[in-house]
PDB file of N, CA and C in Angstrom:
ATOM      1  N   UNK A   1      55.076  42.670 -36.804  1.00 37.00           N
ATOM      2  CA  UNK A   1      54.230  41.468 -36.941  1.00 37.00           C
ATOM      3  C   UNK A   1      54.441  40.604 -35.787  1.00 37.00           C
ATOM      4  N   UNK A   2      53.466  40.191 -34.909  1.00 43.00           N
ATOM      5  CA  UNK A   2      53.557  39.420 -33.733  1.00 43.00           C
ATOM      6  C   UNK A   2      53.985  37.923 -34.055  1.00 43.00           C
ATOM      7  N   UNK A   3      54.716  37.399 -33.183  1.00 44.00           N
ATOM      8  CA  UNK A   3      55.107  35.964 -33.410  1.00 44.00           C
ATOM      9  C   UNK A   3      53.889  35.075 -33.061  1.00 44.00           C
ATOM     10  N   UNK A   4      53.307  34.451 -34.014  1.00 43.00           N
ATOM     11  CA  UNK A   4      52.120  33.704 -33.856  1.00 43.00           C
ATOM     12  C   UNK A   4      52.217  32.496 -32.837  1.00 43.00           C
ATOM     13  N   UNK A   5      53.494  32.002 -32.653  1.00 46.00           N
ATOM     14  CA  UNK A   5      53.736  30.955 -31.701  1.00 46.00           C
ATOM     15  C   UNK A   5      53.560  31.467 -30.248  1.00 46.00           C
ATOM     16  N   UNK A   6      53.760  32.678 -29.991  1.00 47.00           N
ATOM     17  CA  UNK A   6      53.660  33.143 -28.752  1.00 47.00           C
ATOM     18  C   UNK A   6      52.405  34.166 -28.435  1.00 47.00           C
ATOM     19  N   UNK A   7      51.752  34.632 -29.546  1.00 47.00           N
ATOM     20  CA  UNK A   7      50.777  35.588 -29.319  1.00 47.00           C
ATOM     21  C   UNK A   7      49.566  34.990 -28.643  1.00 47.00           C
ATOM     22  N   UNK A   8      49.084  35.603 -27.528  1.00 49.00           N
ATOM     23  CA  UNK A   8      47.859  35.034 -26.992  1.00 49.00           C
ATOM     24  C   UNK A   8      46.749  35.246 -27.921  1.00 49.00           C
ATOM     25  N   UNK A   9      45.752  34.301 -27.914  1.00 49.00           N
ATOM     26  CA  UNK A   9      44.517  34.376 -28.672  1.00 49.00           C
ATOM     27  C   UNK A   9      43.334  34.420 -27.790  1.00 49.00           C
ATOM     28  N   UNK A  10      42.265  34.237 -28.563  1.00 51.00           N
ATOM     29  CA  UNK A  10      41.002  34.102 -27.763  1.00 51.00           C
ATOM     30  C   UNK A  10      41.039  33.090 -26.704  1.00 51.00           C
ATOM     31  N   UNK A  11      40.227  33.257 -25.639  1.00 53.00           N
ATOM     32  CA  UNK A  11      40.442  32.236 -24.585  1.00 53.00           C
ATOM     33  C   UNK A  11      40.308  30.794 -25.022  1.00 53.00           C
ATOM     34  N   UNK A  12      41.115  29.947 -24.568  1.00 70.00           N
ATOM     35  CA  UNK A  12      41.243  28.510 -24.915  1.00 70.00           C
ATOM     36  C   UNK A  12      41.054  27.600 -23.876  1.00 70.00           C
ATOM     37  N   UNK A  13      40.529  26.508 -24.109  1.00 80.00           N
ATOM     38  CA  UNK A  13      40.471  25.395 -23.055  1.00 80.00           C
ATOM     39  C   UNK A  13      41.697  24.623 -22.942  1.00 80.00           C
ATOM     40  N   UNK A  14      42.706  24.928 -23.811  1.00 94.00           N
ATOM     41  CA  UNK A  14      43.806  24.186 -23.900  1.00 94.00           C
ATOM     42  C   UNK A  14      43.657  22.891 -24.652  1.00 94.00           C
ATOM     43  N   UNK A  15      44.510  22.044 -24.452  1.00 97.00           N
ATOM     44  CA  UNK A  15      44.491  20.643 -25.160  1.00 97.00           C
ATOM     45  C   UNK A  15      43.423  19.786 -24.486  1.00 97.00           C
ATOM     46  N   UNK A  16      42.571  19.232 -25.365  1.00 97.00           N
ATOM     47  CA  UNK A  16      41.441  18.409 -24.968  1.00 97.00           C
ATOM     48  C   UNK A  16      41.709  16.839 -25.371  1.00 97.00           C
ATOM     49  N   UNK A  17      41.030  15.926 -24.820  1.00 97.00           N
ATOM     50  CA  UNK A  17      41.247  14.610 -25.287  1.00 97.00           C
ATOM     51  C   UNK A  17      40.915  14.422 -26.598  1.00 97.00           C
ATOM     52  N   UNK A  18      39.849  15.044 -27.159  1.00 96.00           N
ATOM     53  CA  UNK A  18      39.475  15.021 -28.642  1.00 96.00           C
ATOM     54  C   UNK A  18      40.637  15.564 -29.470  1.00 96.00           C
ATOM     55  N   UNK A  19      41.228  16.546 -29.014  1.00 95.00           N
ATOM     56  CA  UNK A  19      42.475  17.146 -29.673  1.00 95.00           C
ATOM     57  C   UNK A  19      43.587  16.130 -29.829  1.00 95.00           C
ATOM     58  N   UNK A  20      43.813  15.555 -28.735  1.00 97.00           N
ATOM     59  CA  UNK A  20      44.914  14.571 -28.627  1.00 97.00           C
ATOM     60  C   UNK A  20      44.566  13.390 -29.638  1.00 97.00           C
ATOM     61  N   UNK A  21      43.395  12.960 -29.485  1.00 97.00           N
ATOM     62  CA  UNK A  21      43.024  11.691 -30.312  1.00 97.00           C
ATOM     63  C   UNK A  21      43.221  12.076 -31.828  1.00 97.00           C
ATOM     64  N   UNK A  22      42.926  13.227 -32.311  1.00 97.00           N
ATOM     65  CA  UNK A  22      43.281  13.643 -33.613  1.00 97.00           C
ATOM     66  C   UNK A  22      44.728  13.683 -33.867  1.00 97.00           C
ATOM     67  N   UNK A  23      45.411  14.357 -32.968  1.00 96.00           N
ATOM     68  CA  UNK A  23      46.841  14.600 -33.141  1.00 96.00           C
ATOM     69  C   UNK A  23      47.621  13.187 -33.260  1.00 96.00           C
ATOM     70  N   UNK A  24      47.090  12.336 -32.358  1.00 96.00           N
ATOM     71  CA  UNK A  24      47.824  10.952 -32.288  1.00 96.00           C
ATOM     72  C   UNK A  24      47.141   9.974 -33.397  1.00 96.00           C
ATOM     73  N   UNK A  25      46.126  10.400 -33.977  1.00 96.00           N
ATOM     74  CA  UNK A  25      45.340   9.555 -34.891  1.00 96.00           C
ATOM     75  C   UNK A  25      44.900   8.227 -34.354  1.00 96.00           C
ATOM     76  N   UNK A  26      44.303   8.390 -33.111  1.00 96.00           N
ATOM     77  CA  UNK A  26      43.736   7.217 -32.311  1.00 96.00           C
ATOM     78  C   UNK A  26      42.403   7.487 -32.007  1.00 96.00           C
ATOM     79  N   UNK A  27      41.730   6.215 -31.564  1.00 96.00           N
ATOM     80  CA  UNK A  27      40.424   6.316 -31.031  1.00 96.00           C
ATOM     81  C   UNK A  27      40.652   5.806 -29.556  1.00 96.00           C
ATOM     82  N   UNK A  28      39.724   6.329 -28.623  1.00 94.00           N
ATOM     83  CA  UNK A  28      39.745   5.686 -27.310  1.00 94.00           C
ATOM     84  C   UNK A  28      40.834   6.258 -26.493  1.00 94.00           C
ATOM     85  N   UNK A  29      41.168   5.398 -25.380  1.00 95.00           N
ATOM     86  CA  UNK A  29      42.206   5.869 -24.322  1.00 95.00           C
ATOM     87  C   UNK A  29      41.889   7.186 -23.746  1.00 95.00           C
ATOM     88  N   UNK A  30      40.553   7.521 -23.519  1.00 97.00           N
ATOM     89  CA  UNK A  30      40.207   8.890 -23.039  1.00 97.00           C
ATOM     90  C   UNK A  30      40.845   9.116 -21.698  1.00 97.00           C
ATOM     91  N   UNK A  31      40.686   8.172 -20.739  1.00 97.00           N
ATOM     92  CA  UNK A  31      41.279   8.347 -19.420  1.00 97.00           C
ATOM     93  C   UNK A  31      42.743   8.517 -19.326  1.00 97.00           C
ATOM     94  N   UNK A  32      43.487   7.794 -20.139  1.00 96.00           N
ATOM     95  CA  UNK A  32      45.042   7.816 -20.313  1.00 96.00           C
ATOM     96  C   UNK A  32      45.344   9.130 -20.828  1.00 96.00           C
ATOM     97  N   UNK A  33      44.594   9.615 -21.895  1.00 97.00           N
ATOM     98  CA  UNK A  33      45.029  10.943 -22.490  1.00 97.00           C
ATOM     99  C   UNK A  33      44.606  12.015 -21.540  1.00 97.00           C
ATOM    100  N   UNK A  34      43.522  11.994 -20.855  1.00 97.00           N
ATOM    101  CA  UNK A  34      43.219  13.036 -19.841  1.00 97.00           C
ATOM    102  C   UNK A  34      44.276  13.222 -18.778  1.00 97.00           C
ATOM    103  N   UNK A  35      44.698  11.993 -18.303  1.00 97.00           N
ATOM    104  CA  UNK A  35      45.749  12.002 -17.226  1.00 97.00           C
ATOM    105  C   UNK A  35      47.087  12.599 -17.847  1.00 97.00           C
ATOM    106  N   UNK A  36      47.414  12.173 -19.029  1.00 97.00           N
ATOM    107  CA  UNK A  36      48.689  12.689 -19.614  1.00 97.00           C
ATOM    108  C   UNK A  36      48.547  14.035 -19.857  1.00 97.00           C
ATOM    109  N   UNK A  37      47.502  14.597 -20.306  1.00 98.00           N
ATOM    110  CA  UNK A  37      47.374  16.056 -20.541  1.00 98.00           C
ATOM    111  C   UNK A  37      47.433  16.895 -19.236  1.00 98.00           C
ATOM    112  N   UNK A  38      46.868  16.460 -18.218  1.00 97.00           N
ATOM    113  CA  UNK A  38      46.965  17.174 -16.881  1.00 97.00           C
ATOM    114  C   UNK A  38      48.467  17.042 -16.485  1.00 97.00           C
ATOM    115  N   UNK A  39      49.100  15.821 -16.643  1.00 96.00           N
ATOM    116  CA  UNK A  39      50.571  15.922 -16.222  1.00 96.00           C
ATOM    117  C   UNK A  39      51.331  16.917 -16.998  1.00 96.00           C
ATOM    118  N   UNK A  40      51.140  16.859 -18.352  1.00 97.00           N
ATOM    119  CA  UNK A  40      51.880  17.687 -19.286  1.00 97.00           C
ATOM    120  C   UNK A  40      51.641  19.179 -19.016  1.00 97.00           C
ATOM    121  N   UNK A  41      50.499  19.495 -18.770  1.00 97.00           N
ATOM    122  CA  UNK A  41      50.191  21.005 -18.385  1.00 97.00           C
ATOM    123  C   UNK A  41      50.938  21.369 -17.074  1.00 97.00           C
ATOM    124  N   UNK A  42      50.795  20.485 -16.210  1.00 96.00           N
ATOM    125  CA  UNK A  42      51.527  20.759 -14.773  1.00 96.00           C
ATOM    126  C   UNK A  42      53.025  20.808 -15.048  1.00 96.00           C
ATOM    127  N   UNK A  43      53.542  19.812 -15.739  1.00 95.00           N
ATOM    128  CA  UNK A  43      55.017  19.743 -15.973  1.00 95.00           C
ATOM    129  C   UNK A  43      55.510  21.084 -16.591  1.00 95.00           C
ATOM    130  N   UNK A  44      54.907  21.531 -17.635  1.00 96.00           N
ATOM    131  CA  UNK A  44      55.258  22.661 -18.356  1.00 96.00           C
ATOM    132  C   UNK A  44      55.091  23.893 -17.649  1.00 96.00           C
ATOM    133  N   UNK A  45      53.910  23.962 -16.778  1.00 95.00           N
ATOM    134  CA  UNK A  45      53.702  25.078 -16.049  1.00 95.00           C
ATOM    135  C   UNK A  45      54.705  25.164 -14.902  1.00 95.00           C
ATOM    136  N   UNK A  46      55.023  24.193 -14.282  1.00 94.00           N
ATOM    137  CA  UNK A  46      56.010  24.061 -13.204  1.00 94.00           C
ATOM    138  C   UNK A  46      57.445  24.304 -13.649  1.00 94.00           C
ATOM    139  N   UNK A  47      57.661  24.110 -14.971  1.00 93.00           N
ATOM    140  CA  UNK A  47      59.035  24.274 -15.531  1.00 93.00           C
ATOM    141  C   UNK A  47      59.264  25.786 -15.960  1.00 93.00           C
ATOM    142  N   UNK A  48      58.203  26.537 -16.007  1.00 94.00           N
ATOM    143  CA  UNK A  48      58.177  27.804 -16.564  1.00 94.00           C
ATOM    144  C   UNK A  48      57.950  28.778 -15.176  1.00 94.00           C
ATOM    145  N   UNK A  49      56.753  28.797 -14.733  1.00 93.00           N
ATOM    146  CA  UNK A  49      56.383  29.635 -13.483  1.00 93.00           C
ATOM    147  C   UNK A  49      55.054  29.153 -12.980  1.00 93.00           C
ATOM    148  N   UNK A  50      55.039  28.347 -11.929  1.00 92.00           N
ATOM    149  CA  UNK A  50      53.826  27.781 -11.475  1.00 92.00           C
ATOM    150  C   UNK A  50      52.965  28.779 -10.817  1.00 92.00           C
ATOM    151  N   UNK A  51      53.386  30.002 -10.602  1.00 93.00           N
ATOM    152  CA  UNK A  51      52.546  31.064  -9.934  1.00 93.00           C
ATOM    153  C   UNK A  51      51.544  31.617 -10.943  1.00 93.00           C
ATOM    154  N   UNK A  52      51.833  31.397 -12.166  1.00 92.00           N
ATOM    155  CA  UNK A  52      50.875  31.846 -13.312  1.00 92.00           C
ATOM    156  C   UNK A  52      49.767  30.925 -13.523  1.00 92.00           C
ATOM    157  N   UNK A  53      48.626  31.409 -13.609  1.00 92.00           N
ATOM    158  CA  UNK A  53      47.386  30.645 -13.712  1.00 92.00           C
ATOM    159  C   UNK A  53      47.413  29.851 -15.072  1.00 92.00           C
ATOM    160  N   UNK A  54      47.003  28.450 -15.003  1.00 94.00           N
ATOM    161  CA  UNK A  54      47.027  27.721 -16.290  1.00 94.00           C
ATOM    162  C   UNK A  54      46.393  28.230 -17.379  1.00 94.00           C
ATOM    163  N   UNK A  55      45.114  29.052 -17.160  1.00 93.00           N
ATOM    164  CA  UNK A  55      44.403  29.621 -18.208  1.00 93.00           C
ATOM    165  C   UNK A  55      45.255  30.598 -18.991  1.00 93.00           C
ATOM    166  N   UNK A  56      46.248  31.288 -18.421  1.00 91.00           N
ATOM    167  CA  UNK A  56      47.106  32.236 -19.059  1.00 91.00           C
ATOM    168  C   UNK A  56      47.952  31.385 -20.106  1.00 91.00           C
ATOM    169  N   UNK A  57      48.513  30.372 -19.612  1.00 93.00           N
ATOM    170  CA  UNK A  57      49.345  29.521 -20.549  1.00 93.00           C
ATOM    171  C   UNK A  57      48.503  28.912 -21.640  1.00 93.00           C
ATOM    172  N   UNK A  58      47.287  28.407 -21.354  1.00 94.00           N
ATOM    173  CA  UNK A  58      46.466  27.904 -22.404  1.00 94.00           C
ATOM    174  C   UNK A  58      46.027  28.802 -23.535  1.00 94.00           C
ATOM    175  N   UNK A  59      46.277  30.086 -23.293  1.00 92.00           N
ATOM    176  CA  UNK A  59      46.098  31.078 -24.469  1.00 92.00           C
ATOM    177  C   UNK A  59      47.174  31.118 -25.464  1.00 92.00           C
ATOM    178  N   UNK A  60      48.296  30.556 -25.088  1.00 92.00           N
ATOM    179  CA  UNK A  60      49.432  30.498 -26.004  1.00 92.00           C
ATOM    180  C   UNK A  60      49.561  29.284 -26.867  1.00 92.00           C
ATOM    181  N   UNK A  61      49.443  29.414 -28.087  1.00 94.00           N
ATOM    182  CA  UNK A  61      49.422  28.281 -28.895  1.00 94.00           C
ATOM    183  C   UNK A  61      50.703  27.297 -28.730  1.00 94.00           C
ATOM    184  N   UNK A  62      51.876  28.003 -28.525  1.00 94.00           N
ATOM    185  CA  UNK A  62      53.108  27.354 -28.275  1.00 94.00           C
ATOM    186  C   UNK A  62      52.963  26.349 -26.996  1.00 94.00           C
ATOM    187  N   UNK A  63      52.320  26.944 -26.047  1.00 96.00           N
ATOM    188  CA  UNK A  63      52.048  26.128 -24.768  1.00 96.00           C
ATOM    189  C   UNK A  63      51.339  24.818 -25.071  1.00 96.00           C
ATOM    190  N   UNK A  64      50.238  25.114 -25.856  1.00 96.00           N
ATOM    191  CA  UNK A  64      49.358  23.939 -26.131  1.00 96.00           C
ATOM    192  C   UNK A  64      50.168  22.903 -26.974  1.00 96.00           C
ATOM    193  N   UNK A  65      51.083  23.387 -27.882  1.00 96.00           N
ATOM    194  CA  UNK A  65      51.845  22.485 -28.720  1.00 96.00           C
ATOM    195  C   UNK A  65      52.868  21.702 -27.800  1.00 96.00           C
ATOM    196  N   UNK A  66      53.417  22.399 -26.833  1.00 97.00           N
ATOM    197  CA  UNK A  66      54.252  21.737 -26.009  1.00 97.00           C
ATOM    198  C   UNK A  66      53.592  20.631 -25.181  1.00 97.00           C
ATOM    199  N   UNK A  67      52.403  20.930 -24.705  1.00 97.00           N
ATOM    200  CA  UNK A  67      51.611  19.876 -24.042  1.00 97.00           C
ATOM    201  C   UNK A  67      51.317  18.652 -25.027  1.00 97.00           C
ATOM    202  N   UNK A  68      51.004  18.974 -26.296  1.00 97.00           N
ATOM    203  CA  UNK A  68      50.782  17.924 -27.291  1.00 97.00           C
ATOM    204  C   UNK A  68      52.062  16.989 -27.438  1.00 97.00           C
ATOM    205  N   UNK A  69      53.234  17.805 -27.472  1.00 96.00           N
ATOM    206  CA  UNK A  69      54.517  17.057 -27.674  1.00 96.00           C
ATOM    207  C   UNK A  69      54.843  16.200 -26.456  1.00 96.00           C
ATOM    208  N   UNK A  70      54.472  16.724 -25.274  1.00 95.00           N
ATOM    209  CA  UNK A  70      54.776  15.790 -24.167  1.00 95.00           C
ATOM    210  C   UNK A  70      53.828  14.610 -23.988  1.00 95.00           C
ATOM    211  N   UNK A  71      52.526  14.936 -24.304  1.00 96.00           N
ATOM    212  CA  UNK A  71      51.631  13.887 -24.278  1.00 96.00           C
ATOM    213  C   UNK A  71      52.009  12.824 -25.317  1.00 96.00           C
ATOM    214  N   UNK A  72      52.220  13.202 -26.533  1.00 95.00           N
ATOM    215  CA  UNK A  72      52.631  12.257 -27.570  1.00 95.00           C
ATOM    216  C   UNK A  72      53.838  11.415 -27.090  1.00 95.00           C
ATOM    217  N   UNK A  73      54.920  12.068 -26.532  1.00 93.00           N
ATOM    218  CA  UNK A  73      56.158  11.439 -26.028  1.00 93.00           C
ATOM    219  C   UNK A  73      55.730  10.324 -25.073  1.00 93.00           C
ATOM    220  N   UNK A  74      54.978  10.677 -23.983  1.00 91.00           N
ATOM    221  CA  UNK A  74      54.626   9.807 -23.046  1.00 91.00           C
ATOM    222  C   UNK A  74      53.573   8.667 -23.541  1.00 91.00           C
ATOM    223  N   UNK A  75      52.675   9.056 -24.289  1.00 93.00           N
ATOM    224  CA  UNK A  75      51.732   8.082 -24.697  1.00 93.00           C
ATOM    225  C   UNK A  75      52.392   6.847 -25.475  1.00 93.00           C
ATOM    226  N   UNK A  76      53.276   7.145 -26.332  1.00 89.00           N
ATOM    227  CA  UNK A  76      53.977   6.225 -27.213  1.00 89.00           C
ATOM    228  C   UNK A  76      55.158   5.568 -26.489  1.00 89.00           C
ATOM    229  N   UNK A  77      55.586   6.061 -25.346  1.00 85.00           N
ATOM    230  CA  UNK A  77      56.734   5.486 -24.629  1.00 85.00           C
ATOM    231  C   UNK A  77      56.294   4.929 -23.336  1.00 85.00           C
ATOM    232  N   UNK A  78      54.958   4.740 -23.021  1.00 79.00           N
ATOM    233  CA  UNK A  78      54.550   4.161 -21.729  1.00 79.00           C
ATOM    234  C   UNK A  78      55.229   2.788 -21.485  1.00 79.00           C
ATOM    235  N   UNK A  79      55.667   2.526 -20.371  1.00 68.00           N
ATOM    236  CA  UNK A  79      56.301   1.273 -20.065  1.00 68.00           C
ATOM    237  C   UNK A  79      57.663   1.115 -20.592  1.00 68.00           C
ATOM    238  N   UNK A  80      58.124   2.024 -21.426  1.00 62.00           N
ATOM    239  CA  UNK A  80      59.505   1.922 -21.924  1.00 62.00           C
ATOM    240  C   UNK A  80      60.386   3.083 -21.502  1.00 62.00           C
ATOM    241  N   UNK A  81      59.742   3.954 -20.664  1.00 56.00           N
ATOM    242  CA  UNK A  81      60.664   5.018 -20.170  1.00 56.00           C
ATOM    243  C   UNK A  81      61.870   4.827 -19.426  1.00 56.00           C
ATOM    244  N   UNK A  82      61.974   3.662 -18.769  1.00 57.00           N
ATOM    245  CA  UNK A  82      63.154   3.356 -18.026  1.00 57.00           C
ATOM    246  C   UNK A  82      64.329   3.068 -19.019  1.00 57.00           C
ATOM    247  N   UNK A  83      64.085   2.617 -20.201  1.00 60.00           N
ATOM    248  CA  UNK A  83      65.038   2.430 -21.248  1.00 60.00           C
ATOM    249  C   UNK A  83      65.443   3.662 -22.018  1.00 60.00           C
ATOM    250  N   UNK A  84      64.680   4.820 -21.957  1.00 61.00           N
ATOM    251  CA  UNK A  84      64.899   5.935 -22.573  1.00 61.00           C
ATOM    252  C   UNK A  84      66.180   6.581 -22.285  1.00 61.00           C
ATOM    253  N   UNK A  85      66.881   7.189 -23.206  1.00 65.00           N
ATOM    254  CA  UNK A  85      68.183   7.899 -22.858  1.00 65.00           C
ATOM    255  C   UNK A  85      67.867   9.384 -22.692  1.00 65.00           C
ATOM    256  N   UNK A  86      66.732   9.842 -23.077  1.00 68.00           N
ATOM    257  CA  UNK A  86      66.266  11.269 -22.934  1.00 68.00           C
ATOM    258  C   UNK A  86      65.041  11.299 -22.135  1.00 68.00           C
ATOM    259  N   UNK A  87      65.014  12.318 -21.192  1.00 73.00           N
ATOM    260  CA  UNK A  87      63.821  12.416 -20.350  1.00 73.00           C
ATOM    261  C   UNK A  87      62.620  13.122 -21.031  1.00 73.00           C
ATOM    262  N   UNK A  88      63.064  14.024 -22.023  1.00 81.00           N
ATOM    263  CA  UNK A  88      62.085  14.846 -22.655  1.00 81.00           C
ATOM    264  C   UNK A  88      62.508  15.095 -24.091  1.00 81.00           C
ATOM    265  N   UNK A  89      61.548  15.257 -24.965  1.00 86.00           N
ATOM    266  CA  UNK A  89      61.914  15.566 -26.375  1.00 86.00           C
ATOM    267  C   UNK A  89      62.647  16.884 -26.401  1.00 86.00           C
ATOM    268  N   UNK A  90      63.600  17.059 -27.266  1.00 89.00           N
ATOM    269  CA  UNK A  90      64.325  18.383 -27.357  1.00 89.00           C
ATOM    270  C   UNK A  90      63.297  19.466 -27.796  1.00 89.00           C
ATOM    271  N   UNK A  91      62.455  19.148 -28.724  1.00 92.00           N
ATOM    272  CA  UNK A  91      61.410  20.064 -29.153  1.00 92.00           C
ATOM    273  C   UNK A  91      60.660  20.667 -27.944  1.00 92.00           C
ATOM    274  N   UNK A  92      60.274  19.847 -27.129  1.00 94.00           N
ATOM    275  CA  UNK A  92      59.575  20.271 -25.895  1.00 94.00           C
ATOM    276  C   UNK A  92      60.394  21.279 -25.024  1.00 94.00           C
ATOM    277  N   UNK A  93      61.647  20.944 -24.880  1.00 91.00           N
ATOM    278  CA  UNK A  93      62.517  21.854 -23.973  1.00 91.00           C
ATOM    279  C   UNK A  93      62.645  23.236 -24.860  1.00 91.00           C
ATOM    280  N   UNK A  94      62.743  23.193 -26.171  1.00 93.00           N
ATOM    281  CA  UNK A  94      62.834  24.474 -26.999  1.00 93.00           C
ATOM    282  C   UNK A  94      61.545  25.272 -26.778  1.00 93.00           C
ATOM    283  N   UNK A  95      60.412  24.596 -26.844  1.00 95.00           N
ATOM    284  CA  UNK A  95      59.196  25.353 -26.592  1.00 95.00           C
ATOM    285  C   UNK A  95      58.993  25.919 -25.237  1.00 95.00           C
ATOM    286  N   UNK A  96      59.540  25.262 -24.207  1.00 95.00           N
ATOM    287  CA  UNK A  96      59.417  25.838 -22.840  1.00 95.00           C
ATOM    288  C   UNK A  96      60.402  27.004 -22.800  1.00 95.00           C
ATOM    289  N   UNK A  97      61.511  27.086 -23.404  1.00 92.00           N
ATOM    290  CA  UNK A  97      62.456  28.125 -23.385  1.00 92.00           C
ATOM    291  C   UNK A  97      61.698  29.306 -23.999  1.00 92.00           C
ATOM    292  N   UNK A  98      61.105  29.073 -25.148  1.00 93.00           N
ATOM    293  CA  UNK A  98      60.408  30.216 -25.813  1.00 93.00           C
ATOM    294  C   UNK A  98      59.313  30.807 -24.898  1.00 93.00           C
ATOM    295  N   UNK A  99      58.537  29.930 -24.205  1.00 93.00           N
ATOM    296  CA  UNK A  99      57.499  30.448 -23.328  1.00 93.00           C
ATOM    297  C   UNK A  99      58.133  31.173 -22.096  1.00 93.00           C
ATOM    298  N   UNK A 100      59.238  30.681 -21.572  1.00 88.00           N
ATOM    299  CA  UNK A 100      59.844  31.350 -20.525  1.00 88.00           C
ATOM    300  C   UNK A 100      60.220  32.685 -20.911  1.00 88.00           C
ATOM    301  N   UNK A 101      60.667  32.968 -22.053  1.00 81.00           N
ATOM    302  CA  UNK A 101      61.090  34.151 -22.634  1.00 81.00           C
ATOM    303  C   UNK A 101      59.820  35.103 -22.680  1.00 81.00           C
ATOM    304  N   UNK A 102      58.794  34.564 -23.296  1.00 78.00           N
ATOM    305  CA  UNK A 102      57.513  35.373 -23.442  1.00 78.00           C
ATOM    306  C   UNK A 102      56.987  35.661 -22.208  1.00 78.00           C
ATOM    307  N   UNK A 103      56.865  34.861 -21.148  1.00 75.00           N
ATOM    308  CA  UNK A 103      56.330  35.092 -19.850  1.00 75.00           C
ATOM    309  C   UNK A 103      57.188  36.181 -19.098  1.00 75.00           C
ATOM    310  N   UNK A 104      58.593  36.034 -19.338  1.00 65.00           N
ATOM    311  CA  UNK A 104      59.437  37.078 -18.703  1.00 65.00           C
ATOM    312  C   UNK A 104      59.242  38.437 -19.434  1.00 65.00           C
ATOM    313  N   UNK A 105      58.922  38.506 -20.619  1.00 58.00           N
ATOM    314  CA  UNK A 105      58.598  39.722 -21.455  1.00 58.00           C
ATOM    315  C   UNK A 105      57.397  40.341 -20.846  1.00 58.00           C
ATOM    316  N   UNK A 106      56.417  39.526 -20.621  1.00 52.00           N
ATOM    317  CA  UNK A 106      55.023  39.995 -20.186  1.00 52.00           C
ATOM    318  C   UNK A 106      55.030  40.431 -18.747  1.00 52.00           C
ATOM    319  N   UNK A 107      55.693  39.651 -17.864  1.00 46.00           N
ATOM    320  CA  UNK A 107      55.560  39.753 -16.485  1.00 46.00           C
ATOM    321  C   UNK A 107      56.829  40.350 -15.836  1.00 46.00           C
ATOM    322  N   UNK A 108      57.919  40.661 -16.591  1.00 41.00           N
ATOM    323  CA  UNK A 108      59.206  40.969 -15.950  1.00 41.00           C
ATOM    324  C   UNK A 108      59.453  42.343 -15.984  1.00 41.00           C
TER     325      UNK A 108
END
């Protein structure tokens, strides 16, 4: 049985502003969320393997969850990051490690 968190699925557009509004239970802030989503995708992609097209990553449910986790972290900590003792949530790092393993399995 395939690991559902890593198994590619049908083509996905990745995390959208609407998805994040539901996830965070908020209305509005479209531009802020769009910016944070773009940042989170590039951060995750750059932390794994930036030579792989973003569309490949967006097919992985765990990648999209990592993006949501980082957007959530940055959304609720805007302006307070200088006082944070952690740069990233531990769950985000965990997900990136699982994706690194999966990408290495597929492309290694």
